[in-house]
PDB file of C-alpha atoms in Angstrom:
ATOM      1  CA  UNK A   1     -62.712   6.030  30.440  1.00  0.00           C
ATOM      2  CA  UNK A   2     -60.323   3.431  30.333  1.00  0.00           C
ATOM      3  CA  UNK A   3     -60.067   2.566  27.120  1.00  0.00           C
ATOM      4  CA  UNK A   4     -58.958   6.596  26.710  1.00  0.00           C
ATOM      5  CA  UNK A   5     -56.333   6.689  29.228  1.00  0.00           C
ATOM      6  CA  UNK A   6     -54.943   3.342  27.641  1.00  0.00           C
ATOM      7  CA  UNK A   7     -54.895   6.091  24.165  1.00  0.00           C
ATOM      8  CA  UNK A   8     -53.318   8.616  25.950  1.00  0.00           C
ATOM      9  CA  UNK A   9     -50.683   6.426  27.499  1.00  0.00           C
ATOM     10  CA  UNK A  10     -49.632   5.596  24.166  1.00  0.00           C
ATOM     11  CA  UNK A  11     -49.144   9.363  23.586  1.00  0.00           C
ATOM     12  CA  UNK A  12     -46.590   9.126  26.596  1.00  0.00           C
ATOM     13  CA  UNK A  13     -44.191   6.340  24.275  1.00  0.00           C
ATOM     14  CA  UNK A  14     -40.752   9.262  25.168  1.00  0.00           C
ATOM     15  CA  UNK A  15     -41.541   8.404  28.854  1.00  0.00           C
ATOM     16  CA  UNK A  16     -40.772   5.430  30.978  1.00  0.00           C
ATOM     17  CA  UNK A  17     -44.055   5.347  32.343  1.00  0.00           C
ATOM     18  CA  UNK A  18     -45.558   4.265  29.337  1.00  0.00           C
ATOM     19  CA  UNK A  19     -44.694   0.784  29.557  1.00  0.00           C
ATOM     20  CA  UNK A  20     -45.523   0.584  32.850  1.00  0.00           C
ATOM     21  CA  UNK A  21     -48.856   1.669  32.822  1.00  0.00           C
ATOM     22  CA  UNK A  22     -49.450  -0.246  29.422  1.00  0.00           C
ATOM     23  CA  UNK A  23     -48.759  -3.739  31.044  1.00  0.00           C
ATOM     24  CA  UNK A  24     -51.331  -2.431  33.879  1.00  0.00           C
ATOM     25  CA  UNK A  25     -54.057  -1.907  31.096  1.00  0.00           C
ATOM     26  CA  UNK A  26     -53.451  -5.179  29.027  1.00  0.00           C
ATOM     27  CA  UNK A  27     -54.608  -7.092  31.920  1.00  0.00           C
ATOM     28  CA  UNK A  28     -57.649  -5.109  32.021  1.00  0.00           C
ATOM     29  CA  UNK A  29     -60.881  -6.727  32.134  1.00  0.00           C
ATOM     30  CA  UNK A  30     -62.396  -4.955  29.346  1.00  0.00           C
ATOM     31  CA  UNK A  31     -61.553  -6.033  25.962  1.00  0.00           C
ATOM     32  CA  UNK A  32     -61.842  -2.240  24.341  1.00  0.00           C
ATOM     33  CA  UNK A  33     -59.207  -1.107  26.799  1.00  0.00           C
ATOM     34  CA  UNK A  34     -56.715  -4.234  26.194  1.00  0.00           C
ATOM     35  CA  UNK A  35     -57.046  -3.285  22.490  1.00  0.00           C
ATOM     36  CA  UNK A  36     -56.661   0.352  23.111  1.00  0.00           C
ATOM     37  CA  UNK A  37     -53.323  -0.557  24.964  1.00  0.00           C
ATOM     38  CA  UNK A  38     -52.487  -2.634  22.060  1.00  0.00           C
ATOM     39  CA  UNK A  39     -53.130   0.290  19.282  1.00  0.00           C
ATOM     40  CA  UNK A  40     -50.750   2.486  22.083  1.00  0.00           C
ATOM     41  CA  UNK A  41     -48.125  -0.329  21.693  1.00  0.00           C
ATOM     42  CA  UNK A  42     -48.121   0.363  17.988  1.00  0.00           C
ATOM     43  CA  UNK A  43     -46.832   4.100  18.854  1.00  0.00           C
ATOM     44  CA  UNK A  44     -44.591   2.946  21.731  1.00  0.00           C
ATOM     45  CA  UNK A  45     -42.834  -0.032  19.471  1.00  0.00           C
ATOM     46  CA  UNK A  46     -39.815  -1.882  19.989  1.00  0.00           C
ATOM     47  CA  UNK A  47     -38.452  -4.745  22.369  1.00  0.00           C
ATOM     48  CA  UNK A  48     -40.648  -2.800  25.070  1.00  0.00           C
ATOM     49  CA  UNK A  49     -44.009  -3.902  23.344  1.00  0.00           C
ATOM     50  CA  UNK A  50     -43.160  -7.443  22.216  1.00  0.00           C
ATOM     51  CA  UNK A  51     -44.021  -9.712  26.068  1.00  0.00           C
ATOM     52  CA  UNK A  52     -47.645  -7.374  25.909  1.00  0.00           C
ATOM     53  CA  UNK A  53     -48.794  -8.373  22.310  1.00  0.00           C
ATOM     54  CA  UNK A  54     -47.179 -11.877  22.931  1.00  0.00           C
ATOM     55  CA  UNK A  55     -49.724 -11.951  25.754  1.00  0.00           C
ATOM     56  CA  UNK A  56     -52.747 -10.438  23.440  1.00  0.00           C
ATOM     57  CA  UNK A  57     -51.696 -13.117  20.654  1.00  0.00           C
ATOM     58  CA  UNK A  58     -53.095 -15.483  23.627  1.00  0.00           C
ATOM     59  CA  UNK A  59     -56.457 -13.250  24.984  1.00  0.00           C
ATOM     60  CA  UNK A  60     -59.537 -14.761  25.445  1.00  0.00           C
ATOM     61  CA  UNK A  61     -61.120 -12.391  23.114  1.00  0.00           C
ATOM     62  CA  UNK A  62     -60.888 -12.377  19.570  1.00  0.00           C
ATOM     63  CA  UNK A  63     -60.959  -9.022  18.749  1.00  0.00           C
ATOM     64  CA  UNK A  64     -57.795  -8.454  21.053  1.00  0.00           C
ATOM     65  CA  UNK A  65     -55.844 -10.904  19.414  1.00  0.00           C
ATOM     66  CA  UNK A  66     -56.678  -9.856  16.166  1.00  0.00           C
ATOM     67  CA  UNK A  67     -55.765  -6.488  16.944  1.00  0.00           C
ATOM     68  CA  UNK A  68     -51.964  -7.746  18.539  1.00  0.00           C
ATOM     69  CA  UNK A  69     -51.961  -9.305  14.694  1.00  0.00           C
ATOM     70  CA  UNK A  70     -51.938  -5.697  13.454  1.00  0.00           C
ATOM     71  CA  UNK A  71     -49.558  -4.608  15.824  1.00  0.00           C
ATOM     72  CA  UNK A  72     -46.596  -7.274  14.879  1.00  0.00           C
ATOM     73  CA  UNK A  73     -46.022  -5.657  11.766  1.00  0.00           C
ATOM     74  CA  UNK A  74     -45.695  -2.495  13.344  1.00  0.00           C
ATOM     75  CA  UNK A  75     -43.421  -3.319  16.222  1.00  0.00           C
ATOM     76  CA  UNK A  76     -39.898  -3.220  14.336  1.00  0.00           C
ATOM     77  CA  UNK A  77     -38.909  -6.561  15.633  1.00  0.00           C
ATOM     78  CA  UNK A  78     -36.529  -8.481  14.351  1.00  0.00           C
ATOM     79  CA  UNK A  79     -37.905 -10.969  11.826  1.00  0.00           C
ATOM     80  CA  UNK A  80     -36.996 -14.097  13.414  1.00  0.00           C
ATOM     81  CA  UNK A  81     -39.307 -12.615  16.700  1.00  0.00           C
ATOM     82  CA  UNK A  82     -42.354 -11.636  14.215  1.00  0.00           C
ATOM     83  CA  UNK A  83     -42.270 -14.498  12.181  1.00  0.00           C
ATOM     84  CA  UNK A  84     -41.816 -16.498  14.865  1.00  0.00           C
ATOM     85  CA  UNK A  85     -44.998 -15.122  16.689  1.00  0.00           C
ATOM     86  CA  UNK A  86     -47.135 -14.853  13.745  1.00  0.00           C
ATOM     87  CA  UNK A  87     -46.003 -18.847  13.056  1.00  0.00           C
ATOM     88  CA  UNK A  88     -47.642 -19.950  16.159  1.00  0.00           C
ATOM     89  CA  UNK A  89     -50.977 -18.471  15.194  1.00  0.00           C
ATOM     90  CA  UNK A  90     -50.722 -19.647  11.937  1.00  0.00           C
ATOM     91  CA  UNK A  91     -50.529 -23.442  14.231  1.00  0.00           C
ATOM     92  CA  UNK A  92     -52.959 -22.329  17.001  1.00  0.00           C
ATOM     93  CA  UNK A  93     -55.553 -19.253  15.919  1.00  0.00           C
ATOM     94  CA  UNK A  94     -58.726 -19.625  14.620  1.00  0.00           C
ATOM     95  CA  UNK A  95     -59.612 -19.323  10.875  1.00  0.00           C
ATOM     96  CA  UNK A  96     -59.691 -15.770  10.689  1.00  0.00           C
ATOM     97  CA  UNK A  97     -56.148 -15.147  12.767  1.00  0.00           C
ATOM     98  CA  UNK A  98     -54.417 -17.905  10.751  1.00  0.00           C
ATOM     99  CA  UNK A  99     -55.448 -15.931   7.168  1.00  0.00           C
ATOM    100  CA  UNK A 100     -54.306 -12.860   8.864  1.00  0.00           C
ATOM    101  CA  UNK A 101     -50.838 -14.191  10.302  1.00  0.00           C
ATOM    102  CA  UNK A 102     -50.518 -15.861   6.937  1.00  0.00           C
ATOM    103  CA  UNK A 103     -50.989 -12.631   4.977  1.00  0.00           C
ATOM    104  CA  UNK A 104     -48.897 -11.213   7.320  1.00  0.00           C
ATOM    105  CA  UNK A 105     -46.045 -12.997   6.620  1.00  0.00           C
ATOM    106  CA  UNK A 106     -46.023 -12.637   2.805  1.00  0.00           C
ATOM    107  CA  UNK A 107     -45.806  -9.364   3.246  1.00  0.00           C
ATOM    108  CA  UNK A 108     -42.817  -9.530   5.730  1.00  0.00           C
ATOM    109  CA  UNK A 109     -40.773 -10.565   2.827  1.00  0.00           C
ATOM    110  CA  UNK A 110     -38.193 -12.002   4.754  1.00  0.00           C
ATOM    111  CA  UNK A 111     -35.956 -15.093   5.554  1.00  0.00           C
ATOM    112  CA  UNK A 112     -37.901 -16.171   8.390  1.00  0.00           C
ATOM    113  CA  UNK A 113     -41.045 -15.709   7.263  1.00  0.00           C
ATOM    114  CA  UNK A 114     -40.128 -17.616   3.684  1.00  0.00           C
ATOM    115  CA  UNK A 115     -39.247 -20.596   6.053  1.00  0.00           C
ATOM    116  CA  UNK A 116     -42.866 -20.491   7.545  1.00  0.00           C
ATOM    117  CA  UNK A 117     -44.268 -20.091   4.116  1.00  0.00           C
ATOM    118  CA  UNK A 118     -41.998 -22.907   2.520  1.00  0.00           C
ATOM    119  CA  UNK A 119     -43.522 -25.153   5.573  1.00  0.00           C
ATOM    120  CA  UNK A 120     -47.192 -23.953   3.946  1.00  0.00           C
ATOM    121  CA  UNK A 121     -47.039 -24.971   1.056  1.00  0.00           C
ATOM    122  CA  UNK A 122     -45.229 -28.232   1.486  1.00  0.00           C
ATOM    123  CA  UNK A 123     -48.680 -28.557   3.200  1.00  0.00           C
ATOM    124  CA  UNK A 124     -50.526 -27.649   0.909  1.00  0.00           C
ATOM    125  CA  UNK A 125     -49.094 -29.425  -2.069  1.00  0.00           C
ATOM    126  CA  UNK A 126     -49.334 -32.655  -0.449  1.00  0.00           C
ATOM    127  CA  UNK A 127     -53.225 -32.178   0.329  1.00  0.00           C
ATOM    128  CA  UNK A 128     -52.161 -31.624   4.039  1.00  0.00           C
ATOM    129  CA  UNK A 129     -53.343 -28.139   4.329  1.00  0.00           C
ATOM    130  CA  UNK A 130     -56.500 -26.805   6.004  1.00  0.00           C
ATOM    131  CA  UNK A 131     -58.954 -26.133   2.964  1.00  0.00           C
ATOM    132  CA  UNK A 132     -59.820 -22.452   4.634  1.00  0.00           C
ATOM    133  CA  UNK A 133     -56.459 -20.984   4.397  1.00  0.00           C
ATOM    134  CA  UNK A 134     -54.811 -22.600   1.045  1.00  0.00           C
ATOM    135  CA  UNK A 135     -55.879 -19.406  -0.533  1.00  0.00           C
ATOM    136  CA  UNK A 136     -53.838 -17.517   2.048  1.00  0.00           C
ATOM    137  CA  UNK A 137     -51.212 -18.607   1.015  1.00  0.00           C
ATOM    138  CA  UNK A 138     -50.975 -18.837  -2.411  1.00  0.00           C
ATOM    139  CA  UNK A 139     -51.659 -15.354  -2.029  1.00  0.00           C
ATOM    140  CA  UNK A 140     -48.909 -14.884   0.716  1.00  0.00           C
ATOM    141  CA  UNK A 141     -46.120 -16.535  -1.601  1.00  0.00           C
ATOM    142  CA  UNK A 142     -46.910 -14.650  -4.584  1.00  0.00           C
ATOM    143  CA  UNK A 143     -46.450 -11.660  -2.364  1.00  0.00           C
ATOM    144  CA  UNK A 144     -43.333 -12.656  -0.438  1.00  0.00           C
ATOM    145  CA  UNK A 145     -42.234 -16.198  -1.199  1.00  0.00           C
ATOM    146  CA  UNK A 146     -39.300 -17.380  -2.761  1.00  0.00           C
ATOM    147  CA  UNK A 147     -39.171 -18.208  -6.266  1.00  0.00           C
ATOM    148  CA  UNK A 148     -39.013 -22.220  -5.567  1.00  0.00           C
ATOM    149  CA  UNK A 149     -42.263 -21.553  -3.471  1.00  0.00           C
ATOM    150  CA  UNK A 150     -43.978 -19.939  -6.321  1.00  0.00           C
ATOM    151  CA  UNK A 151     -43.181 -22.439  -8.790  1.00  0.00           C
ATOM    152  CA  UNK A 152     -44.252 -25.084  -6.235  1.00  0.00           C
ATOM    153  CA  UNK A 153     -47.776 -23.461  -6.547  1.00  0.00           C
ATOM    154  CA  UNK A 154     -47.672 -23.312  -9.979  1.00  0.00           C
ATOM    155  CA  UNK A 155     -47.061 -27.015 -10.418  1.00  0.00           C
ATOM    156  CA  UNK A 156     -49.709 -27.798  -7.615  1.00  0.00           C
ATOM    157  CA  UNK A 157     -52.489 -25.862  -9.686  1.00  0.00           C
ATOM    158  CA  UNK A 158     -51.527 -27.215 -12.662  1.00  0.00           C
ATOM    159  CA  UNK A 159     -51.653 -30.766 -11.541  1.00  0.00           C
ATOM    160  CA  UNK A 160     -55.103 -30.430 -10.369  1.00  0.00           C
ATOM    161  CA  UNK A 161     -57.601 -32.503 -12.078  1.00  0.00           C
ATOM    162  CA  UNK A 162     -59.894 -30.918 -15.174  1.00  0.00           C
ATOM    163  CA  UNK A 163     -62.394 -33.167 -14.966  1.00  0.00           C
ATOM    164  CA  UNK A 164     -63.248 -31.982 -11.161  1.00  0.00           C
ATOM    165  CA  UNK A 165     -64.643 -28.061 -11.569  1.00  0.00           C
ATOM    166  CA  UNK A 166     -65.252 -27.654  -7.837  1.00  0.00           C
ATOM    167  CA  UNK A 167     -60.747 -28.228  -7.384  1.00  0.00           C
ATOM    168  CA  UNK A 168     -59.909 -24.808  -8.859  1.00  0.00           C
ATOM    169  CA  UNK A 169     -62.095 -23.400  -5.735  1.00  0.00           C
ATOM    170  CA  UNK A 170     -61.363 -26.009  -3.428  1.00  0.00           C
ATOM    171  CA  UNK A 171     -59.646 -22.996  -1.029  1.00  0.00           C
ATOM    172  CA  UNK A 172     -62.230 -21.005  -0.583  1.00  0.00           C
TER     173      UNK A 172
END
């Protein structure tokens, strides 16, 4: 049905009518056809892409936005735009899109996404981070932080108190 002409239309990404007819499915009622259009983003990329998965990043269904998550990555925007976009989940998503904007941004490796990441763990370190995503990104900085945000890490584990087992798994 839909959901398969939103596929195909992703097929089309050499023709202008691609974009067209993707910003016609995103606003589709169905969540399995907004995510198909998202997944024919992917293949269409770019500048063209970026207002449709800005617009999934804010969909009313979960699996959607998760799914525009996927697709940053994938886009070949410039940094500041993706790490700018994955930022503001990291502020407004739920549990599950913050831990995957956060590991999404380690793995972006770059400037702007070493900013966000600095802003994390000055969080964390001063016992101002959400206890569901400190994992994240101590994870997320030994992937793609800077070498001052690793060592930041370091000396926030190692100032953690012995005496308390349960700290060591206090993320989780």
């Amino acid at each position: 049905g839909r959901a398969a002409a939103a596929e195909a239309a992703g097929r089309l990404r050499g023709t202008g009518a691609a974009p067209a007819r993707l910003a016609t499915l995103k606003a589709d009622a169905e969540p399995t056809v907004r995510t198909a259009a998202l997944d024919a983003l992917r293949a269409i990329g770019g500048a063209t892409a970026e207002p449709a998965i800005r617009a999934a990043l804010a969909d009313r269904d979960q699996t959607v936005r998760m799914t525009a998550l996927g697709v940053i990555a994938d886009l070949g925007l410039p940094d500041d735009r993706a790490a700018g976009m994955l930022a503001a989940v990291v502020q407004s998503g739920s549990l599950t899109e913050k831990q995957s904007a956060i590991e999404a941004l380690g793995k972006m490796n770059s400037p702007h996404a070493q900013t966000t990441l600095g802003t994390l763990v000055d969080r964390l370190v001063s016992d101002k981070l959400e206890p569901g995503v400190q994992l994240d990104v101590e994870e997320a900085v030994a992937a793609g932080g800077t070498a001052a945000q690793r060592a930041a890490i370091a000396s926030y584990r190692a100032g953690r108190p012995a005496s308390n087992p349960v700290a060591a798994f206090r993320e989780a």
